[in-house]
């Protein structure tokens, strides 16, 4: 609400780390998180993102999450590059530097590249969340702005302000993506919490107008996952994923991996509608086939006997 | 950790000063937060000043919001107050142990561990929040939003690992000499408030001060003697000023 009153730092501002001595030249504002501003910055020839906040504790808590992920996933380049303080206009501000993630928010990406990309993006997003869950964290604040998509549907999560250890109370969330808001379960961090938010993300991205209309008109006591399922059922883009969204909204996925597998299966089924139907032969057809085989056999036997 | 959350839409008009009552609450180890709810118009200049003053005296924070943002605001204030209380206590320890003013003065490498401890404490420490709801006539159209905010706060408290409880009061009470009335004793699942709220008879007077003092007594009666930590009010007042930065969707 009040973030707009926060002054932006002009491009070219240089942060000098008080403890580690690194220098960062701010290029432009990338976004606003709940705990601070994120800038594109350069450190020598290296490009990175720098998050500047007010509360040391909040920024350090985020840095702790990134550090724990780096420790677990050693094969990739680290997310967290530096944690330090800088003096600006006579005041000390805590900041941390992290890997710069190019890309645009999911909603923007779909608007620019077409809704047909949501299958790939959805799968990659669930994979990414599964990795996070396996490291013991729930992302918490899944929403369009925090899911950046780059070329060919590659997905990265940004802003770990909501990341919560599994089993604790979710630290930060956005109301309409929140399971508790929709009376669909608790606010305790578990993998299903993120999967629920992913389901809302798709409704928001592909049927945003009706979703926002619903949140405005629905009385609090009537909030229920069935209201969201109803939106899905009447939207042609979302409809092929209805059974996935239904399970996600009712908390019937225990893990993001399981949700990802099912998502993948539906994406393939939607791409080949015929092969999907071939799998299930109606009973009456099988019965008819058996009958005709039997009849044919009997006819052959009778013919031979004659 | 003990908190009182006052939800009101205007100034007090009867009895002791609510600012002094809030200061008394804070002296007894209870932080007082205030949510001013307005839809059309405003709480008036006097009301706004009083709301801010009550929170300042009570070591807490205040916000003036529309009913639509009430749930979010209640949660944000409760959570930030918990964090503020823990940070204060930990910083106090740091002062005594290491002679530094706060965690911000530690080198970043050492902060990581201290912040982890702060987070564990915030999550696990027992928390009690008493909600004190203004039931004067003008609040009537806002009660549905208040009810929803309480339900929502209950959800967030239930998700905590530590023991959490809420109690609900409204003021003025039903009897003429009663400053406020207990609607719901300490519970970890504040549901079925609708029935209570339907029974409320809205009255004209707003005895905010006496009601606050009654709730402070209730804390003492139900929680025994409250352990007051040596506190430095300046830290919390500062938190009030910059709390708005992350007020959007923080729980």
XYZ file of C-alpha atoms in Angstrom:
557
model
C 0.000 0.000 0.000
C 2.569 2.500 1.108
C 5.451 1.269 -0.982
C 4.888 4.037 -3.531
C 6.046 6.568 -0.944
C 9.406 4.804 -0.911
C 11.882 6.751 -2.949
C 13.533 4.997 -5.842
C 17.260 5.271 -6.137
C 18.400 6.932 -9.389
C 20.332 4.831 -11.943
C 24.054 5.133 -11.408
C 23.803 5.098 -7.617
C 26.738 3.153 -6.224
C 26.412 0.937 -3.173
C 29.609 0.262 -1.315
C 29.448 -2.756 0.981
C 30.519 -1.857 4.484
C 31.701 -5.340 5.482
C 32.759 -7.106 2.300
C 33.789 -4.024 0.353
C 32.108 -4.881 -2.943
C 30.710 -2.102 -5.110
C 27.426 -2.261 -6.968
C 26.239 0.210 -9.556
C 22.432 0.296 -9.722
C 21.071 0.241 -13.288
C 17.292 0.229 -12.868
C 14.485 -0.857 -10.582
C 13.350 -4.414 -11.294
C 10.550 -4.702 -8.798
C 9.151 -4.126 -5.362
C 8.956 -6.919 -2.845
C 7.209 -6.740 0.492
C 10.551 -6.325 2.237
C 12.372 -4.018 -0.145
C 13.270 -2.854 -3.641
C 15.109 -4.969 -6.190
C 17.490 -3.348 -8.663
C 19.425 -4.576 -11.614
C 23.042 -3.861 -10.752
C 26.558 -4.411 -11.965
C 29.533 -5.460 -9.934
C 32.481 -4.916 -12.212
C 31.532 -6.698 -15.412
C 29.106 -8.981 -13.628
C 25.373 -8.340 -13.720
C 23.347 -9.192 -10.663
C 20.216 -8.187 -8.783
C 20.440 -6.257 -5.531
C 17.672 -6.130 -2.954
C 17.716 -3.162 -0.619
C 15.488 -3.077 2.445
C 15.009 -1.354 5.735
C 14.829 -4.185 8.222
C 18.036 -6.139 8.602
C 16.142 -9.105 10.037
C 13.754 -9.400 7.081
C 16.492 -9.263 4.475
C 18.687 -11.652 6.401
C 15.804 -14.108 6.693
C 15.453 -14.089 2.893
C 19.199 -14.435 2.460
C 19.087 -17.428 4.804
C 16.584 -19.172 2.539
C 18.725 -18.531 -0.550
C 21.846 -19.722 1.256
C 20.168 -22.929 2.337
C 19.030 -23.593 -1.240
C 22.550 -22.934 -2.533
C 23.923 -25.373 -0.044
C 21.549 -28.051 -1.173
C 21.690 -27.560 -4.919
C 25.406 -27.298 -5.528
C 25.374 -28.150 -9.209
C 23.975 -24.796 -10.322
C 25.453 -21.298 -9.881
C 24.546 -19.861 -6.458
C 21.505 -17.628 -5.957
C 23.047 -15.640 -3.119
C 26.171 -13.643 -3.932
C 26.692 -11.217 -1.073
C 25.066 -9.853 2.107
C 26.127 -6.432 3.316
C 25.159 -2.929 4.431
C 25.540 0.294 2.508
C 25.309 3.898 3.512
C 22.997 6.059 1.424
C 22.150 9.666 2.152
C 23.559 9.258 5.625
C 21.450 6.211 6.477
C 22.520 2.606 6.669
C 20.559 0.126 4.579
C 20.957 -3.636 4.568
C 21.114 -5.277 1.142
C 21.958 -8.539 -0.513
C 23.117 -9.363 -4.021
C 21.742 -12.328 -5.901
C 21.750 -13.928 -9.293
C 19.873 -11.828 -11.843
C 16.947 -13.675 -13.333
C 15.715 -12.272 -16.647
C 12.116 -12.808 -17.624
C 8.644 -11.409 -17.297
C 5.793 -12.278 -14.941
C 3.648 -15.200 -16.082
C 0.658 -13.045 -16.969
C 2.746 -10.734 -19.148
C 4.492 -13.655 -20.820
C 1.206 -15.331 -21.732
C -0.176 -12.065 -23.079
C 2.871 -11.648 -25.304
C 3.414 -15.229 -26.401
C -0.038 -16.749 -26.232
C -1.975 -18.828 -23.728
C -0.823 -22.072 -25.373
C 2.470 -21.746 -23.442
C 0.831 -22.373 -20.109
C 1.228 -26.144 -20.380
C 5.028 -25.987 -20.495
C 5.267 -23.188 -17.964
C 2.933 -25.010 -15.583
C 5.043 -28.129 -15.713
C 8.307 -26.267 -15.150
C 6.797 -24.289 -12.289
C 5.686 -27.440 -10.490
C 9.132 -28.974 -10.986
C 10.756 -25.879 -9.506
C 8.406 -25.934 -6.511
C 9.070 -29.633 -5.998
C 12.808 -28.914 -5.707
C 12.078 -26.230 -3.136
C 9.806 -28.555 -1.150
C 12.425 -31.260 -1.193
C 14.820 -28.759 0.375
C 12.320 -28.271 3.209
C 10.756 -24.964 2.115
C 7.370 -23.892 0.899
C 7.462 -20.831 -1.382
C 4.326 -19.319 0.185
C 3.784 -16.313 -2.056
C 3.163 -17.889 -5.463
C 1.705 -15.191 -7.734
C 2.237 -13.851 -11.226
C 4.858 -11.269 -10.207
C 6.971 -13.850 -8.395
C 7.070 -16.374 -11.230
C 9.334 -15.075 -13.986
C 9.250 -16.705 -17.385
C 12.058 -16.321 -19.912
C 12.653 -17.756 -23.392
C 10.678 -20.840 -24.348
C 8.815 -21.027 -21.058
C 11.742 -21.308 -18.661
C 10.628 -20.552 -15.134
C 12.327 -18.975 -12.124
C 10.921 -18.038 -8.739
C 11.795 -14.639 -7.344
C 11.191 -12.949 -3.980
C 11.673 -15.490 -1.246
C 10.047 -13.238 1.379
C 7.240 -15.752 1.783
C 9.430 -18.863 1.902
C 8.542 -20.804 5.032
C 9.945 -23.932 6.603
C 7.509 -26.820 6.123
C 5.166 -27.107 9.110
C 5.276 -23.437 10.102
C 2.773 -20.664 9.500
C 3.152 -19.202 5.977
C 5.070 -15.942 6.376
C 3.745 -13.942 3.509
C 1.043 -14.539 0.951
C -1.334 -12.759 -1.383
C -4.935 -12.934 -0.308
C -6.582 -14.300 -3.448
C -3.927 -17.019 -3.809
C -4.258 -18.088 -0.193
C -5.766 -21.449 0.690
C -7.097 -20.050 3.973
C -8.854 -17.183 2.210
C -10.783 -19.683 0.068
C -11.652 -21.835 3.109
C -9.786 -24.663 1.415
C -7.457 -25.515 4.281
C -4.988 -24.175 6.793
C -2.269 -21.572 6.467
C 0.363 -24.058 7.580
C 3.207 -24.398 5.087
C 2.941 -27.717 3.249
C 3.526 -28.589 -0.420
C -0.220 -28.598 -1.118
C -0.322 -24.930 -0.063
C 1.880 -23.948 -3.009
C 0.039 -26.264 -5.393
C -3.238 -24.576 -4.441
C -1.716 -21.175 -5.219
C -0.498 -22.479 -8.591
C -4.082 -23.442 -9.449
C -5.252 -19.920 -8.587
C -2.350 -18.503 -10.599
C -3.680 -20.203 -13.748
C -7.195 -18.986 -13.130
C -5.834 -15.498 -12.494
C -3.616 -15.573 -15.585
C -6.228 -16.959 -17.978
C -9.523 -15.761 -16.529
C -8.443 -12.847 -14.360
C -11.491 -10.675 -14.890
C -13.947 -13.263 -13.680
C -11.710 -14.244 -10.751
C -11.447 -10.671 -9.504
C -15.153 -10.171 -10.059
C -15.770 -13.262 -7.938
C -13.575 -12.059 -5.064
C -15.400 -8.740 -5.081
C -18.913 -10.131 -5.035
C -18.613 -13.335 -3.008
C -19.454 -13.035 0.697
C -16.620 -14.247 2.944
C -18.699 -17.115 4.344
C -19.312 -18.386 0.787
C -15.672 -18.631 -0.247
C -15.066 -22.215 -1.214
C -12.917 -24.077 -3.749
C -16.075 -25.089 -5.654
C -16.470 -21.430 -6.693
C -13.050 -21.606 -8.368
C -13.810 -24.971 -9.948
C -16.956 -23.417 -11.384
C -14.847 -20.755 -13.143
C -12.577 -23.433 -14.587
C -15.499 -25.467 -15.881
C -16.795 -22.551 -17.919
C -13.485 -21.405 -19.399
C -12.412 -23.077 -22.656
C -8.651 -22.561 -22.077
C -8.687 -23.932 -18.534
C -11.161 -26.719 -19.154
C -8.658 -29.329 -20.444
C -6.868 -29.018 -17.085
C -10.064 -29.174 -15.074
C -9.306 -32.439 -13.320
C -5.837 -31.173 -12.316
C -7.166 -27.841 -11.068
C -9.940 -29.610 -9.195
C -7.469 -31.850 -7.361
C -5.137 -28.924 -6.610
C -7.930 -26.719 -5.286
C -9.248 -29.475 -3.040
C -5.765 -30.294 -1.741
C -5.636 -33.754 -3.282
C -1.976 -33.572 -4.298
C 0.417 -34.441 -1.495
C 3.515 -33.347 -3.402
C 4.366 -30.964 -6.203
C 6.077 -33.879 -8.041
C 2.840 -35.805 -8.077
C 1.030 -32.667 -9.241
C 3.682 -32.181 -11.943
C 3.328 -35.730 -13.220
C -0.419 -35.405 -13.497
C -0.071 -31.995 -15.173
C 2.314 -33.494 -17.725
C -0.083 -36.331 -18.478
C -2.932 -33.881 -19.089
C -0.780 -31.661 -21.327
C -0.020 -34.688 -23.509
C -3.615 -35.871 -23.463
C -4.796 -32.411 -24.527
C -2.304 -32.406 -27.417
C -3.481 -35.806 -28.696
C -7.151 -36.002 -27.901
C -7.592 -39.179 -29.987
C -4.914 -41.261 -28.298
C -6.435 -40.341 -24.994
C -9.755 -41.784 -26.029
C -8.312 -44.966 -27.525
C -7.167 -46.068 -24.129
C -10.679 -46.660 -22.923
C -12.863 -48.906 -25.114
C -16.487 -48.723 -24.051
C -17.872 -51.944 -22.573
C -20.598 -52.367 -25.142
C -18.040 -52.223 -27.956
C -15.891 -54.933 -26.377
C -18.997 -57.045 -25.821
C -20.049 -56.628 -29.438
C -16.570 -57.590 -30.622
C -16.586 -60.735 -28.483
C -20.044 -61.633 -29.774
C -19.035 -61.146 -33.411
C -15.844 -63.213 -32.919
C -17.932 -65.956 -31.358
C -20.491 -65.762 -34.179
C -17.764 -65.818 -36.800
C -16.131 -68.803 -35.136
C -19.392 -70.684 -34.939
C -20.090 -69.936 -38.611
C -16.612 -71.178 -39.560
C -17.047 -74.374 -37.548
C -20.441 -75.015 -39.114
C -18.993 -74.317 -42.594
C -16.073 -76.728 -41.980
C -18.372 -79.435 -40.631
C -20.379 -79.253 -43.770
C 3.673 -12.455 24.227
C 0.501 -10.538 24.925
C -1.313 -8.167 22.623
C -4.509 -6.172 22.647
C -5.965 -5.254 19.287
C -8.468 -2.438 19.430
C -10.837 -2.140 16.468
C -12.716 1.142 16.443
C -14.053 3.837 14.149
C -13.790 6.957 16.184
C -12.878 8.747 19.336
C -13.669 7.734 22.894
C -16.100 9.813 24.877
C -16.462 8.325 28.343
C -14.191 7.607 31.295
C -10.425 7.414 31.604
C -8.153 8.426 28.770
C -7.523 5.506 26.399
C -3.965 6.757 25.907
C -3.196 6.380 29.598
C -4.965 3.011 29.641
C -2.786 1.842 26.733
C 0.339 3.076 28.484
C -0.717 1.074 31.544
C -1.223 -2.026 29.367
C 2.245 -1.628 27.892
C 3.743 -1.160 31.356
C 2.225 -4.521 32.234
C 3.771 -6.223 29.216
C 0.855 -6.037 26.806
C 1.347 -4.366 23.433
C -1.637 -2.402 22.131
C -2.354 -2.154 18.391
C -5.201 -0.139 16.924
C -7.106 -0.630 13.687
C -9.289 2.330 12.771
C -12.006 1.209 10.347
C -13.558 3.710 8.000
C -15.573 3.310 4.870
C -17.109 6.596 3.920
C -15.604 9.724 5.269
C -12.968 9.468 7.926
C -12.468 8.985 11.637
C -12.078 12.727 11.900
C -8.922 14.488 12.861
C -9.465 13.979 16.557
C -10.226 10.299 16.112
C -7.122 9.798 13.970
C -4.892 11.517 16.505
C -6.323 9.448 19.324
C -5.866 6.180 17.420
C -2.221 6.977 16.733
C -1.649 8.084 20.330
C -3.185 4.930 21.820
C -0.891 2.755 19.726
C 2.162 4.843 20.549
C 1.418 4.689 24.263
C 0.741 0.971 23.965
C 4.053 0.249 22.231
C 2.222 -0.940 19.135
C 1.162 0.328 15.744
C -1.974 1.812 14.261
C -3.572 1.776 10.849
C -6.650 3.437 9.465
C -8.168 1.193 6.813
C -11.337 0.412 4.894
C -13.332 -2.704 5.843
C -11.993 -4.422 2.719
C -8.424 -4.254 4.018
C -9.236 -5.025 7.633
C -8.370 -8.745 7.625
C -5.006 -8.132 6.009
C -4.186 -5.267 8.346
C -5.108 -7.147 11.513
C -2.840 -10.002 10.504
C 0.015 -7.770 9.488
C -0.068 -5.841 12.762
C -0.266 -8.994 14.856
C 2.614 -10.592 13.057
C 4.821 -7.541 13.022
C 4.200 -7.008 16.719
C 5.284 -10.557 17.444
C 8.435 -10.002 15.407
C 9.009 -6.636 17.050
C 8.717 -8.093 20.538
C 11.138 -10.888 19.721
C 13.605 -8.579 18.014
C 13.547 -6.291 20.987
C 14.197 -9.122 23.411
C 16.999 -10.567 21.280
C 18.606 -7.181 20.749
C 18.488 -6.697 24.508
C 20.418 -9.940 24.911
C 22.926 -8.868 22.283
C 23.478 -5.611 24.125
C 24.225 -7.450 27.322
C 26.295 -10.228 25.802
C 28.195 -8.495 23.035
C 27.716 -4.806 23.661
C 26.193 -4.145 20.235
C 23.007 -2.126 19.849
C 21.185 -4.548 17.560
C 21.561 -7.402 15.123
C 22.227 -4.819 12.390
C 25.599 -4.083 13.959
C 26.799 -7.640 13.667
C 28.763 -8.648 10.592
C 26.468 -10.306 8.013
C 27.979 -13.737 8.574
C 26.924 -13.670 12.231
C 23.504 -12.218 11.532
C 22.349 -15.333 9.767
C 22.344 -17.398 12.923
C 20.809 -14.702 15.139
C 17.998 -14.138 12.650
C 17.350 -17.863 12.521
C 16.941 -17.849 16.310
C 14.616 -14.839 16.099
C 12.465 -16.648 13.564
C 12.273 -19.757 15.723
C 11.215 -17.667 18.692
C 8.606 -15.754 16.676
C 7.143 -19.017 15.473
C 7.228 -20.914 18.742
C 6.612 -18.444 21.560
C 3.152 -18.569 23.114
C 0.973 -15.706 21.884
C -2.243 -14.266 23.254
C -4.245 -11.649 21.393
C -7.286 -10.016 22.986
C -9.510 -8.263 20.472
C -11.464 -5.330 21.757
C -14.226 -4.284 19.423
C -16.004 -0.968 19.403
C -19.721 -1.752 19.251
C -21.018 1.777 19.091
C -23.816 2.433 16.600
C -21.623 3.592 13.733
C -19.725 0.297 13.740
C -22.782 -1.778 12.844
C -22.226 -1.925 9.056
C -18.595 -2.886 9.667
C -19.170 -5.868 11.911
C -19.237 -8.411 9.097
C -15.727 -7.313 8.136
C -14.643 -7.454 11.792
C -15.996 -10.970 12.090
C -14.145 -12.005 8.942
C -10.926 -10.425 10.230
C -11.194 -12.429 13.450
C -11.776 -15.670 11.558
C -8.824 -14.873 9.341
C -6.577 -14.044 12.297
C -7.607 -17.365 13.811
C -6.392 -19.141 10.671
C -2.986 -17.501 10.883
C -2.644 -18.196 14.589
C -3.586 -21.832 14.142
C -0.852 -22.166 11.555
C 1.813 -21.099 14.048
C 3.796 -23.802 15.742
C 3.643 -22.079 19.115
C 0.602 -22.003 21.341
C -1.765 -19.215 20.285
C -5.057 -17.981 21.629
C -7.496 -15.168 21.013
C -10.222 -13.699 23.200
C -12.910 -11.303 22.013
C -14.480 -8.389 23.888
C -16.850 -5.694 22.792
C -17.533 -2.343 24.380
C -19.575 -0.812 25.897
C -20.926 -3.732 27.930
C -24.597 -4.545 28.327
C -24.902 -3.142 31.844
C -24.500 0.539 32.428
C -21.483 0.087 34.722
C -19.771 -2.445 32.511
C -16.968 -1.042 30.358
C -16.791 -4.053 28.072
C -18.082 -7.559 27.764
C -16.297 -10.831 27.133
C -17.725 -12.528 24.042
C -15.235 -15.316 23.645
C -12.784 -16.643 26.223
C -9.266 -17.726 25.159
C -9.554 -20.097 22.263
C -7.320 -21.240 19.436
C -10.245 -21.554 17.019
C -12.366 -18.420 16.960
C -15.417 -19.607 15.083
C -19.148 -19.105 15.554
C -18.701 -15.440 16.234
C -21.655 -14.689 14.006
C -24.113 -15.615 16.745
C -22.441 -13.292 19.224
C -22.341 -10.439 16.793
C -25.989 -10.820 15.904
C -26.904 -10.326 19.558
C -24.922 -7.139 19.955
C -26.931 -4.119 20.857
C -25.211 -1.090 19.516
C -24.887 1.744 21.943
C -23.944 5.358 21.796
C -21.080 5.744 24.246
C -17.494 4.773 23.525
C -15.661 4.082 26.797
C -12.401 3.050 25.127
C -10.167 3.766 28.138
C -12.163 1.837 30.745
C -12.597 -1.061 28.277
C -8.847 -1.265 27.688
C -8.183 -1.353 31.412
C -10.744 -4.111 31.871
C -8.970 -6.234 29.251
C -5.624 -5.648 30.966
C -7.197 -6.977 34.162
C -8.527 -9.956 32.248
C -4.981 -10.787 31.124
C -3.873 -10.675 34.731
C -6.754 -12.850 35.923
C -6.352 -15.484 33.230
C -2.611 -15.553 32.609
C -1.346 -14.909 36.109
C 1.178 -12.220 36.655
C 2.501 -11.115 33.336
C 6.217 -11.100 33.119
C 7.302 -7.684 31.991
C 10.500 -7.659 30.073
C 12.688 -4.620 30.321
C 11.693 -2.826 27.180
C 12.689 0.185 25.234
C 9.625 1.739 23.736
C 11.582 3.691 21.138
C 12.262 0.590 19.072
C 8.605 -0.239 18.686
C 7.653 3.304 17.865
C 10.203 3.249 15.107
C 8.672 0.044 13.827
C 5.370 1.831 13.635
C 6.846 4.360 11.253
C 8.310 1.992 8.742
C 5.890 -0.882 9.200
C 3.994 0.376 6.171
C 6.681 -0.645 3.737
C 5.720 -4.262 3.842
C 2.187 -3.858 4.980
C 0.642 -5.168 1.815
C 0.305 -8.869 2.214
C 2.444 -9.697 5.134
C 1.180 -12.153 7.660
